[in-house]
mmCIF file of C-alpha atoms and ligand atoms in Angstrom:
data_model
loop_
_atom_site.group_PDB
_atom_site.id
_atom_site.type_symbol
_atom_site.label_atom_id
_atom_site.label_comp_id
_atom_site.label_asym_id
_atom_site.label_seq_id
_atom_site.Cartn_x
_atom_site.Cartn_y
_atom_site.Cartn_z
ATOM 1 C CA UNK A 509 34.873 2.109 -15.361
ATOM 2 C CA UNK A 510 36.194 2.584 -11.819
ATOM 3 C CA UNK A 511 36.826 6.243 -11.097
ATOM 4 C CA UNK A 512 39.204 7.561 -8.453
ATOM 5 C CA UNK A 513 37.217 9.960 -6.321
ATOM 6 C CA UNK A 514 37.980 12.156 -3.355
ATOM 7 C CA UNK A 515 36.694 11.257 0.093
ATOM 8 C CA UNK A 516 33.600 13.132 1.254
ATOM 9 C CA UNK A 517 33.457 15.152 4.497
ATOM 10 C CA UNK A 518 29.890 14.098 5.241
ATOM 11 C CA UNK A 519 29.969 10.352 5.758
ATOM 12 C CA UNK A 520 27.423 8.200 3.944
ATOM 13 C CA UNK A 521 26.664 5.007 5.864
ATOM 14 C CA UNK A 522 26.861 2.345 3.196
ATOM 15 C CA UNK A 523 29.082 0.446 0.875
ATOM 16 C CA UNK A 524 31.678 1.416 -1.687
ATOM 17 C CA UNK A 525 30.267 1.030 -5.185
ATOM 18 C CA UNK A 526 33.361 1.129 -7.373
ATOM 19 C CA UNK A 527 31.304 0.742 -10.544
ATOM 20 C CA UNK A 528 28.823 3.495 -9.607
ATOM 21 C CA UNK A 529 27.193 4.871 -12.759
ATOM 22 C CA UNK A 530 28.726 8.310 -12.849
ATOM 23 C CA UNK A 531 29.630 11.281 -14.983
ATOM 24 C CA UNK A 532 31.454 14.345 -13.700
ATOM 25 C CA UNK A 533 29.669 17.686 -13.664
ATOM 26 C CA UNK A 534 30.127 19.511 -16.977
ATOM 27 C CA UNK A 535 32.577 22.385 -16.667
ATOM 28 C CA UNK A 536 29.919 24.944 -17.603
ATOM 29 C CA UNK A 537 27.320 23.688 -15.086
ATOM 30 C CA UNK A 538 27.006 25.425 -11.723
ATOM 31 C CA UNK A 539 24.162 23.260 -10.414
ATOM 32 C CA UNK A 540 24.353 21.003 -7.363
ATOM 33 C CA UNK A 541 22.554 18.256 -9.316
ATOM 34 C CA UNK A 542 23.531 17.663 -12.950
ATOM 35 C CA UNK A 543 21.990 15.426 -15.599
ATOM 36 C CA UNK A 544 23.584 12.497 -17.395
ATOM 37 C CA UNK A 545 24.600 13.563 -20.901
ATOM 38 C CA UNK A 546 23.169 10.308 -22.319
ATOM 39 C CA UNK A 547 19.649 10.919 -20.984
ATOM 40 C CA UNK A 548 17.169 9.428 -21.300
ATOM 41 C CA UNK A 549 18.746 6.082 -20.439
ATOM 42 C CA UNK A 550 15.535 4.194 -21.311
ATOM 43 C CA UNK A 551 13.791 5.532 -24.398
ATOM 44 C CA UNK A 552 10.134 5.677 -25.280
ATOM 45 C CA UNK A 553 8.603 2.293 -26.293
ATOM 46 C CA UNK A 554 11.689 0.241 -25.312
ATOM 47 C CA UNK A 555 10.056 -3.048 -26.386
ATOM 48 C CA UNK A 556 6.837 -4.182 -27.999
ATOM 49 C CA UNK A 557 3.937 -3.843 -25.601
ATOM 50 C CA UNK A 558 5.701 -1.265 -23.434
ATOM 51 C CA UNK A 559 4.618 2.341 -23.758
ATOM 52 C CA UNK A 560 7.391 3.552 -21.463
ATOM 53 C CA UNK A 561 9.554 2.696 -18.458
ATOM 54 C CA UNK A 562 9.848 5.303 -15.729
ATOM 55 C CA UNK A 563 9.712 5.963 -11.967
ATOM 56 C CA UNK A 564 11.776 2.833 -11.396
ATOM 57 C CA UNK A 565 14.047 1.510 -8.663
ATOM 58 C CA UNK A 566 17.639 0.272 -8.939
ATOM 59 C CA UNK A 567 20.206 -1.135 -6.502
ATOM 60 C CA UNK A 568 23.666 -2.753 -6.634
ATOM 61 C CA UNK A 569 23.437 -6.548 -6.704
ATOM 62 C CA UNK A 570 26.196 -9.142 -7.101
ATOM 63 C CA UNK A 571 28.664 -6.696 -8.632
ATOM 64 C CA UNK A 572 26.139 -5.325 -11.135
ATOM 65 C CA UNK A 573 22.752 -3.634 -10.778
ATOM 66 C CA UNK A 574 19.209 -4.863 -10.512
ATOM 67 C CA UNK A 575 16.048 -2.883 -10.988
ATOM 68 C CA UNK A 576 12.355 -3.089 -10.311
ATOM 69 C CA UNK A 577 10.953 -1.111 -13.198
ATOM 70 C CA UNK A 578 7.618 0.519 -13.737
ATOM 71 C CA UNK A 579 6.589 -0.598 -17.211
ATOM 72 C CA UNK A 580 3.527 1.038 -18.706
ATOM 73 C CA UNK A 581 1.890 -1.540 -20.964
ATOM 74 C CA UNK A 582 -0.018 -0.606 -24.083
ATOM 75 C CA UNK A 583 -3.260 -0.948 -22.140
ATOM 76 C CA UNK A 584 -1.845 2.088 -20.252
ATOM 77 C CA UNK A 585 -1.671 0.033 -17.040
ATOM 78 C CA UNK A 586 1.640 -0.052 -15.149
ATOM 79 C CA UNK A 587 3.245 -3.264 -13.862
ATOM 80 C CA UNK A 588 6.531 -4.070 -12.147
ATOM 81 C CA UNK A 589 9.194 -5.810 -14.213
ATOM 82 C CA UNK A 590 12.707 -6.922 -13.348
ATOM 83 C CA UNK A 591 15.632 -5.132 -14.951
ATOM 84 C CA UNK A 592 19.314 -6.039 -15.016
ATOM 85 C CA UNK A 593 22.276 -3.869 -15.856
ATOM 86 C CA UNK A 594 26.031 -4.311 -15.785
ATOM 87 C CA UNK A 595 26.760 -0.585 -15.615
ATOM 88 C CA UNK A 596 23.579 0.893 -14.105
ATOM 89 C CA UNK A 597 22.893 2.766 -17.346
ATOM 90 C CA UNK A 598 22.044 0.174 -20.002
ATOM 91 C CA UNK A 599 19.151 -2.000 -18.870
ATOM 92 C CA UNK A 600 17.751 -5.360 -19.986
ATOM 93 C CA UNK A 601 14.153 -5.423 -18.905
ATOM 94 C CA UNK A 602 12.143 -8.629 -18.695
ATOM 95 C CA UNK A 603 9.098 -8.504 -20.930
ATOM 96 C CA UNK A 604 6.904 -10.313 -18.406
ATOM 97 C CA UNK A 605 5.893 -8.748 -15.117
ATOM 98 C CA UNK A 606 7.365 -10.002 -11.839
ATOM 99 C CA UNK A 607 5.391 -12.963 -10.459
ATOM 100 C CA UNK A 608 4.900 -12.749 -6.722
ATOM 101 C CA UNK A 609 3.746 -15.549 -4.451
ATOM 102 C CA UNK A 610 2.481 -15.850 -0.918
ATOM 103 C CA UNK A 611 -0.142 -13.131 -0.863
ATOM 104 C CA UNK A 612 -3.549 -13.577 0.660
ATOM 105 C CA UNK A 613 -5.820 -14.207 -2.375
ATOM 106 C CA UNK A 614 -7.797 -11.096 -1.413
ATOM 107 C CA UNK A 615 -4.842 -8.863 -2.303
ATOM 108 C CA UNK A 616 -2.997 -10.997 -4.885
ATOM 109 C CA UNK A 617 -3.037 -10.118 -8.596
ATOM 110 C CA UNK A 618 -3.534 -6.356 -8.409
ATOM 111 C CA UNK A 619 -4.611 -4.756 -11.689
ATOM 112 C CA UNK A 620 -1.839 -2.149 -11.507
ATOM 113 C CA UNK A 621 1.437 -1.758 -9.639
ATOM 114 C CA UNK A 622 3.713 1.272 -9.922
ATOM 115 C CA UNK A 623 6.352 3.653 -8.552
ATOM 116 C CA UNK A 624 8.499 0.955 -6.879
ATOM 117 C CA UNK A 625 11.214 1.570 -4.341
ATOM 118 C CA UNK A 626 13.837 -1.025 -3.582
ATOM 119 C CA UNK A 627 16.013 -1.242 -0.486
ATOM 120 C CA UNK A 628 18.309 -3.705 1.198
ATOM 121 C CA UNK A 629 17.310 -4.277 4.773
ATOM 122 C CA UNK A 630 19.481 -6.859 6.526
ATOM 123 C CA UNK A 631 19.841 -9.840 4.218
ATOM 124 C CA UNK A 632 16.640 -9.100 2.314
ATOM 125 C CA UNK A 633 15.615 -6.781 -0.453
ATOM 126 C CA UNK A 634 12.303 -5.080 0.122
ATOM 127 C CA UNK A 635 10.124 -3.647 -2.592
ATOM 128 C CA UNK A 636 7.401 -1.137 -1.837
ATOM 129 C CA UNK A 637 5.082 0.204 -4.503
ATOM 130 C CA UNK A 638 1.728 1.734 -5.223
ATOM 131 C CA UNK A 639 -0.612 -1.248 -5.270
ATOM 132 C CA UNK A 640 -4.161 -1.577 -6.488
ATOM 133 C CA UNK A 641 -6.608 -2.525 -3.733
ATOM 134 C CA UNK A 642 -9.914 -0.669 -4.089
ATOM 135 C CA UNK A 643 -7.771 2.255 -5.146
ATOM 136 C CA UNK A 644 -4.079 2.871 -4.651
ATOM 137 C CA UNK A 645 -2.342 1.721 -1.477
ATOM 138 C CA UNK A 646 1.163 0.550 -0.571
ATOM 139 C CA UNK A 647 2.256 -2.999 -1.416
ATOM 140 C CA UNK A 648 5.323 -4.691 0.068
ATOM 141 C CA UNK A 649 7.285 -7.692 -1.132
ATOM 142 C CA UNK A 650 10.530 -9.322 -0.071
ATOM 143 C CA UNK A 651 13.176 -11.250 -1.987
ATOM 144 C CA UNK A 652 16.680 -12.486 -1.360
ATOM 145 C CA UNK A 653 17.575 -13.577 -4.871
ATOM 146 C CA UNK A 654 15.320 -11.614 -7.258
ATOM 147 C CA UNK A 655 13.930 -14.954 -8.421
ATOM 148 C CA UNK A 656 11.384 -15.611 -5.674
ATOM 149 C CA UNK A 657 9.263 -12.674 -4.584
ATOM 150 C CA UNK A 658 6.974 -12.952 -1.578
ATOM 151 C CA UNK A 659 4.147 -10.460 -1.536
ATOM 152 C CA UNK A 660 3.264 -9.384 1.992
ATOM 153 C CA UNK A 661 0.274 -7.512 3.351
ATOM 154 C CA UNK A 662 -0.461 -4.055 2.068
ATOM 155 C CA UNK A 663 0.922 -1.530 4.526
ATOM 156 C CA UNK A 664 -1.884 0.999 4.638
ATOM 157 C CA UNK A 665 -5.518 1.604 3.899
ATOM 158 C CA UNK A 666 -6.209 3.196 0.531
ATOM 159 C CA UNK A 667 -5.468 5.828 -0.613
ATOM 160 C CA UNK A 668 -1.720 6.143 -0.611
ATOM 161 C CA UNK A 669 0.660 5.828 -3.552
ATOM 162 C CA UNK A 670 4.077 6.592 -2.215
ATOM 163 C CA UNK A 671 5.613 4.197 0.342
ATOM 164 C CA UNK A 672 9.336 4.493 1.038
ATOM 165 C CA UNK A 673 11.162 2.364 3.639
ATOM 166 C CA UNK A 674 14.158 3.390 5.709
ATOM 167 C CA UNK A 675 17.051 0.987 5.004
ATOM 168 C CA UNK A 676 17.461 -0.039 8.646
ATOM 169 C CA UNK A 677 15.367 -0.348 11.771
ATOM 170 C CA UNK A 678 15.249 2.703 14.010
ATOM 171 C CA UNK A 679 14.503 2.196 17.707
ATOM 172 C CA UNK A 680 13.892 -1.484 16.940
ATOM 173 C CA UNK A 681 11.130 -0.683 14.403
ATOM 174 C CA UNK A 682 10.799 -0.605 10.633
ATOM 175 C CA UNK A 683 9.936 2.869 9.405
ATOM 176 C CA UNK A 684 8.151 3.910 6.233
ATOM 177 C CA UNK A 685 7.482 7.330 4.750
ATOM 178 C CA UNK A 686 4.254 7.752 2.833
ATOM 179 C CA UNK A 687 1.968 10.303 1.264
ATOM 180 C CA UNK A 688 -1.721 9.691 2.044
ATOM 181 C CA UNK A 689 -3.831 10.812 -0.892
ATOM 182 C CA UNK A 690 -7.178 10.626 -2.640
ATOM 183 C CA UNK A 691 -8.197 8.267 -5.435
ATOM 184 C CA UNK A 692 -7.770 10.840 -8.190
ATOM 185 C CA UNK A 693 -4.864 12.975 -9.253
ATOM 186 C CA UNK A 694 -4.394 14.134 -5.688
ATOM 187 C CA UNK A 695 -4.358 17.919 -5.398
ATOM 188 C CA UNK A 696 -2.689 17.616 -1.977
ATOM 189 C CA UNK A 697 0.059 15.608 -0.306
ATOM 190 C CA UNK A 698 2.269 15.677 2.773
ATOM 191 C CA UNK A 699 4.890 13.247 4.050
ATOM 192 C CA UNK A 700 4.182 11.091 7.119
ATOM 193 C CA UNK A 701 6.254 8.398 8.822
ATOM 194 C CA UNK A 702 4.785 5.153 10.201
ATOM 195 C CA UNK A 703 6.439 2.398 12.187
ATOM 196 C CA UNK A 704 6.058 -1.358 12.343
ATOM 197 C CA UNK A 705 7.503 -4.178 14.463
ATOM 198 C CA UNK A 706 7.146 -6.730 11.655
ATOM 199 C CA UNK A 707 6.589 -5.012 8.254
ATOM 200 C CA UNK A 708 2.926 -6.095 8.495
ATOM 201 C CA UNK A 709 1.267 -3.950 11.167
ATOM 202 C CA UNK A 710 1.855 -0.240 10.755
ATOM 203 C CA UNK A 711 1.038 2.530 13.219
ATOM 204 C CA UNK A 712 2.299 5.447 15.306
ATOM 205 C CA UNK A 713 1.876 7.679 12.250
ATOM 206 C CA UNK A 714 3.662 11.020 12.540
ATOM 207 C CA UNK A 715 3.744 14.088 10.332
ATOM 208 C CA UNK A 716 7.171 14.757 8.824
ATOM 209 C CA UNK A 717 6.701 17.728 6.494
ATOM 210 C CA UNK A 718 4.044 19.225 4.295
ATOM 211 C CA UNK A 719 3.385 21.134 1.108
ATOM 212 C CA UNK A 720 3.742 24.837 1.382
ATOM 213 C CA UNK A 721 6.366 27.505 1.421
ATOM 214 C CA UNK A 722 7.611 28.256 -2.047
ATOM 215 C CA UNK A 723 5.453 27.810 -5.139
ATOM 216 C CA UNK A 724 7.424 24.863 -6.544
ATOM 217 C CA UNK A 725 6.401 22.710 -3.546
ATOM 218 C CA UNK A 726 3.065 24.268 -2.689
ATOM 219 C CA UNK A 727 0.651 21.549 -3.961
ATOM 220 C CA UNK A 728 2.067 18.221 -2.759
ATOM 221 C CA UNK A 729 5.284 16.564 -1.726
ATOM 222 C CA UNK A 730 6.276 12.890 -1.429
ATOM 223 C CA UNK A 731 9.384 10.892 -0.583
ATOM 224 C CA UNK A 732 11.605 9.914 -3.506
ATOM 225 C CA UNK A 733 14.417 7.356 -3.147
ATOM 226 C CA UNK A 734 14.799 5.462 0.135
ATOM 227 C CA UNK A 735 16.453 7.815 2.662
ATOM 228 C CA UNK A 736 20.251 7.870 2.631
ATOM 229 C CA UNK A 737 21.924 7.595 6.034
ATOM 230 C CA UNK A 738 24.659 10.181 6.567
ATOM 231 C CA UNK A 739 26.677 11.346 9.538
ATOM 232 C CA UNK A 740 24.428 14.450 9.699
ATOM 233 C CA UNK A 741 21.015 12.816 9.342
ATOM 234 C CA UNK A 742 18.836 10.987 6.820
ATOM 235 C CA UNK A 743 19.176 12.636 3.436
ATOM 236 C CA UNK A 744 15.816 12.532 1.695
ATOM 237 C CA UNK A 745 15.269 13.515 -1.911
ATOM 238 C CA UNK A 746 11.599 14.203 -2.537
ATOM 239 C CA UNK A 747 9.237 15.143 -5.338
ATOM 240 C CA UNK A 748 7.474 18.459 -5.019
ATOM 241 C CA UNK A 749 4.594 19.740 -7.090
ATOM 242 C CA UNK A 750 3.217 23.074 -8.209
ATOM 243 C CA UNK A 751 -0.178 23.349 -9.868
ATOM 244 C CA UNK A 752 -0.196 25.966 -12.592
ATOM 245 C CA UNK A 753 -2.665 26.871 -15.332
ATOM 246 C CA UNK A 754 -1.366 23.953 -17.466
ATOM 247 C CA UNK A 755 -1.390 21.333 -14.697
ATOM 248 C CA UNK A 756 1.053 19.817 -12.239
ATOM 249 C CA UNK A 757 4.828 20.308 -12.487
ATOM 250 C CA UNK A 758 7.026 17.820 -10.554
ATOM 251 C CA UNK A 759 10.455 18.928 -9.333
ATOM 252 C CA UNK A 760 12.935 17.504 -6.826
ATOM 253 C CA UNK A 761 13.898 18.913 -3.444
ATOM 254 C CA UNK A 762 15.941 17.518 -0.544
ATOM 255 C CA UNK A 763 15.660 17.440 3.218
ATOM 256 C CA UNK A 764 17.672 16.213 6.179
ATOM 257 C CA UNK A 765 15.804 14.218 8.841
ATOM 258 C CA UNK A 766 16.937 13.448 12.371
ATOM 259 C CA UNK A 767 18.715 10.086 12.559
ATOM 260 C CA UNK A 768 16.880 8.743 15.618
ATOM 261 C CA UNK A 769 13.566 10.542 15.103
ATOM 262 C CA UNK A 770 13.020 11.037 11.364
ATOM 263 C CA UNK A 771 9.744 12.891 11.899
ATOM 264 C CA UNK A 772 11.997 15.780 12.941
ATOM 265 C CA UNK A 773 13.116 17.825 9.921
ATOM 266 C CA UNK A 774 16.538 19.392 10.377
ATOM 267 C CA UNK A 775 16.861 21.059 6.970
ATOM 268 C CA UNK A 776 14.560 21.374 3.935
ATOM 269 C CA UNK A 777 15.297 22.952 0.593
ATOM 270 C CA UNK A 778 13.495 26.163 -0.257
ATOM 271 C CA UNK A 779 14.765 25.895 -3.867
ATOM 272 C CA UNK A 780 14.482 22.880 -6.074
ATOM 273 C CA UNK A 781 17.501 20.818 -7.081
ATOM 274 C CA UNK A 782 16.006 19.553 -10.350
ATOM 275 C CA UNK A 783 12.999 20.752 -12.346
ATOM 276 C CA UNK A 784 11.679 19.744 -15.766
ATOM 277 C CA UNK A 785 13.409 21.730 -18.482
ATOM 278 C CA UNK A 786 14.763 19.202 -20.980
ATOM 279 C CA UNK A 787 12.625 17.929 -23.882
ATOM 280 C CA UNK A 788 12.457 14.424 -22.350
ATOM 281 C CA UNK A 789 11.130 15.978 -19.136
ATOM 282 C CA UNK A 790 8.701 18.422 -20.707
ATOM 283 C CA UNK A 791 7.333 16.352 -23.595
ATOM 284 C CA UNK A 792 5.726 12.974 -22.949
ATOM 285 C CA UNK A 793 2.602 11.286 -21.639
ATOM 286 C CA UNK A 794 2.597 13.639 -18.664
ATOM 287 C CA UNK A 795 4.653 16.719 -19.487
ATOM 288 C CA UNK A 796 6.776 18.446 -16.846
ATOM 289 C CA UNK A 797 7.618 15.583 -14.526
ATOM 290 C CA UNK A 798 10.913 14.781 -12.804
ATOM 291 C CA UNK A 799 10.084 11.968 -10.372
ATOM 292 C CA UNK A 800 13.099 10.559 -8.444
ATOM 293 C CA UNK A 801 12.705 6.951 -7.230
ATOM 294 C CA UNK A 802 16.190 5.545 -6.644
ATOM 295 C CA UNK A 803 19.626 6.596 -5.437
ATOM 296 C CA UNK A 804 22.824 4.584 -5.554
ATOM 297 C CA UNK A 805 25.643 5.909 -3.385
ATOM 298 C CA UNK A 806 29.344 5.255 -3.316
ATOM 299 C CA UNK A 807 29.843 5.786 0.422
ATOM 300 C CA UNK A 808 33.570 6.691 0.554
ATOM 301 C CA UNK A 809 33.355 9.430 -2.079
ATOM 302 C CA UNK A 810 29.820 10.605 -1.269
ATOM 303 C CA UNK A 811 28.916 10.393 -4.959
ATOM 304 C CA UNK A 812 25.217 9.784 -5.546
ATOM 305 C CA UNK A 813 23.600 8.600 -8.784
ATOM 306 C CA UNK A 814 19.869 9.315 -8.912
ATOM 307 C CA UNK A 815 17.296 7.689 -11.196
ATOM 308 C CA UNK A 816 14.199 9.649 -12.079
ATOM 309 C CA UNK A 817 11.175 9.205 -14.256
ATOM 310 C CA UNK A 818 10.843 11.900 -16.903
ATOM 311 C CA UNK A 819 7.440 13.009 -18.215
ATOM 312 C CA UNK A 820 5.920 9.624 -17.243
ATOM 313 C CA UNK A 821 7.638 8.306 -20.379
ATOM 314 C CA UNK A 822 11.407 7.926 -19.911
ATOM 315 C CA UNK A 823 13.985 6.905 -17.326
ATOM 316 C CA UNK A 824 16.747 9.444 -16.763
ATOM 317 C CA UNK A 825 19.702 9.905 -14.416
ATOM 318 C CA UNK A 826 21.373 12.744 -12.600
ATOM 319 C CA UNK A 827 24.263 13.022 -10.193
ATOM 320 C CA UNK A 828 25.357 14.906 -7.101
ATOM 321 C CA UNK A 829 27.861 14.789 -4.273
ATOM 322 C CA UNK A 830 26.722 14.562 -0.651
ATOM 323 C CA UNK A 831 28.911 17.408 0.709
ATOM 324 C CA UNK A 832 27.509 19.787 -1.904
ATOM 325 C CA UNK A 833 23.907 18.761 -1.227
ATOM 326 C CA UNK A 834 24.403 19.360 2.505
ATOM 327 C CA UNK A 835 26.070 22.732 1.840
ATOM 328 C CA UNK A 836 23.167 23.640 -0.443
ATOM 329 C CA UNK A 837 20.661 22.625 2.231
ATOM 330 C CA UNK A 838 22.439 24.651 4.904
ATOM 331 C CA UNK A 839 22.288 27.719 2.676
ATOM 332 C CA UNK A 840 18.767 27.236 1.308
ATOM 333 C CA UNK A 841 16.564 25.820 4.038
ATOM 334 C CA UNK A 842 13.119 26.646 5.385
ATOM 335 C CA UNK A 843 11.237 24.161 7.569
ATOM 336 C CA UNK A 844 7.530 23.885 6.663
HETATM 337 C C1 BMA B 1288 2.068 10.861 -9.336
HETATM 338 C C2 BMA B 1288 2.297 9.388 -9.581
HETATM 339 C C3 BMA B 1288 3.503 9.226 -10.457
HETATM 340 C C4 BMA B 1288 3.488 10.127 -11.652
HETATM 341 C C5 BMA B 1288 3.120 11.540 -11.283
HETATM 342 C C6 BMA B 1288 2.980 12.451 -12.480
HETATM 343 O O1 BMA B 1288 0.957 11.075 -8.519
HETATM 344 O O2 BMA B 1288 1.185 8.834 -10.232
HETATM 345 O O3 BMA B 1288 3.571 7.913 -10.882
HETATM 346 O O4 BMA B 1288 4.776 10.168 -12.200
HETATM 347 O O5 BMA B 1288 1.926 11.544 -10.549
HETATM 348 O O6 BMA B 1288 1.994 11.994 -13.356
#
């Protein structure tokens, strides 16, 4: 359904998405980010052999939506599958994993692939994900048609499980956010930015922002959906983790990064925008996880639909409006 929306004050650089998956904020909700009433949009065990689909990426494509989904198989190993949706909410997911070609045999056929991000960069669609190579590192692939996928070189040395590209070159270079980590469940994590002339060789690594400050983001933080370009800076939604006596709890914060030098943080939330409270977020294979991986924006209205993995079991959605997120950030910001 196409919805008439008001025009936002903060300008999102991007396209109009008339068929944006969207639901207005419930009248009794005072939150800046609100959940879709039909959550979770992908249930537990969506097809035989799939334990769950979560932490997945989605993007508008040819008037509908296409997704690169993290599917946890019943050997508990995650692989990337293609998903298609007419409305961005109901998804048909291929039962076979995406076949990629072109990789050096040394890095082809990884045992696991997960937490994809998907962005349009020029005429291509680029997928980044956590890729198995002697431990987790960042894989990259390109496609133009979502039929042929070319796997490129891994971006970084292990261990790193969170690579997120900017959707355009900055200063003539490709930029990627990442969260260097260990090979276990990573009791630490900060966000760095790296640049590349060719999407193959990465360097000039710079610190962007780190864990710390308030308890909800004191253990680790990592980039969520690909940064959203706005007239005020790059809007970055990120996951943020607290370690309590029952384990990690993953919430979502937001930050604004400088347009020309994204290692410079202009604003950063000192309160979360989304934290696990619903049953589908608190009960699952990994309880207490909200893990945002994709954002689809309707540029004229500033409406943003976010996809997040819930409890490492489900896919869920939530919504927000760019002016309100920026107002929230201006009122609730501490740079750490
Ligand atoms: C992170 C990643 C995510 C996962 C989260 C919570 O480090 O592995 O895929 O959602 O932990 O288990």
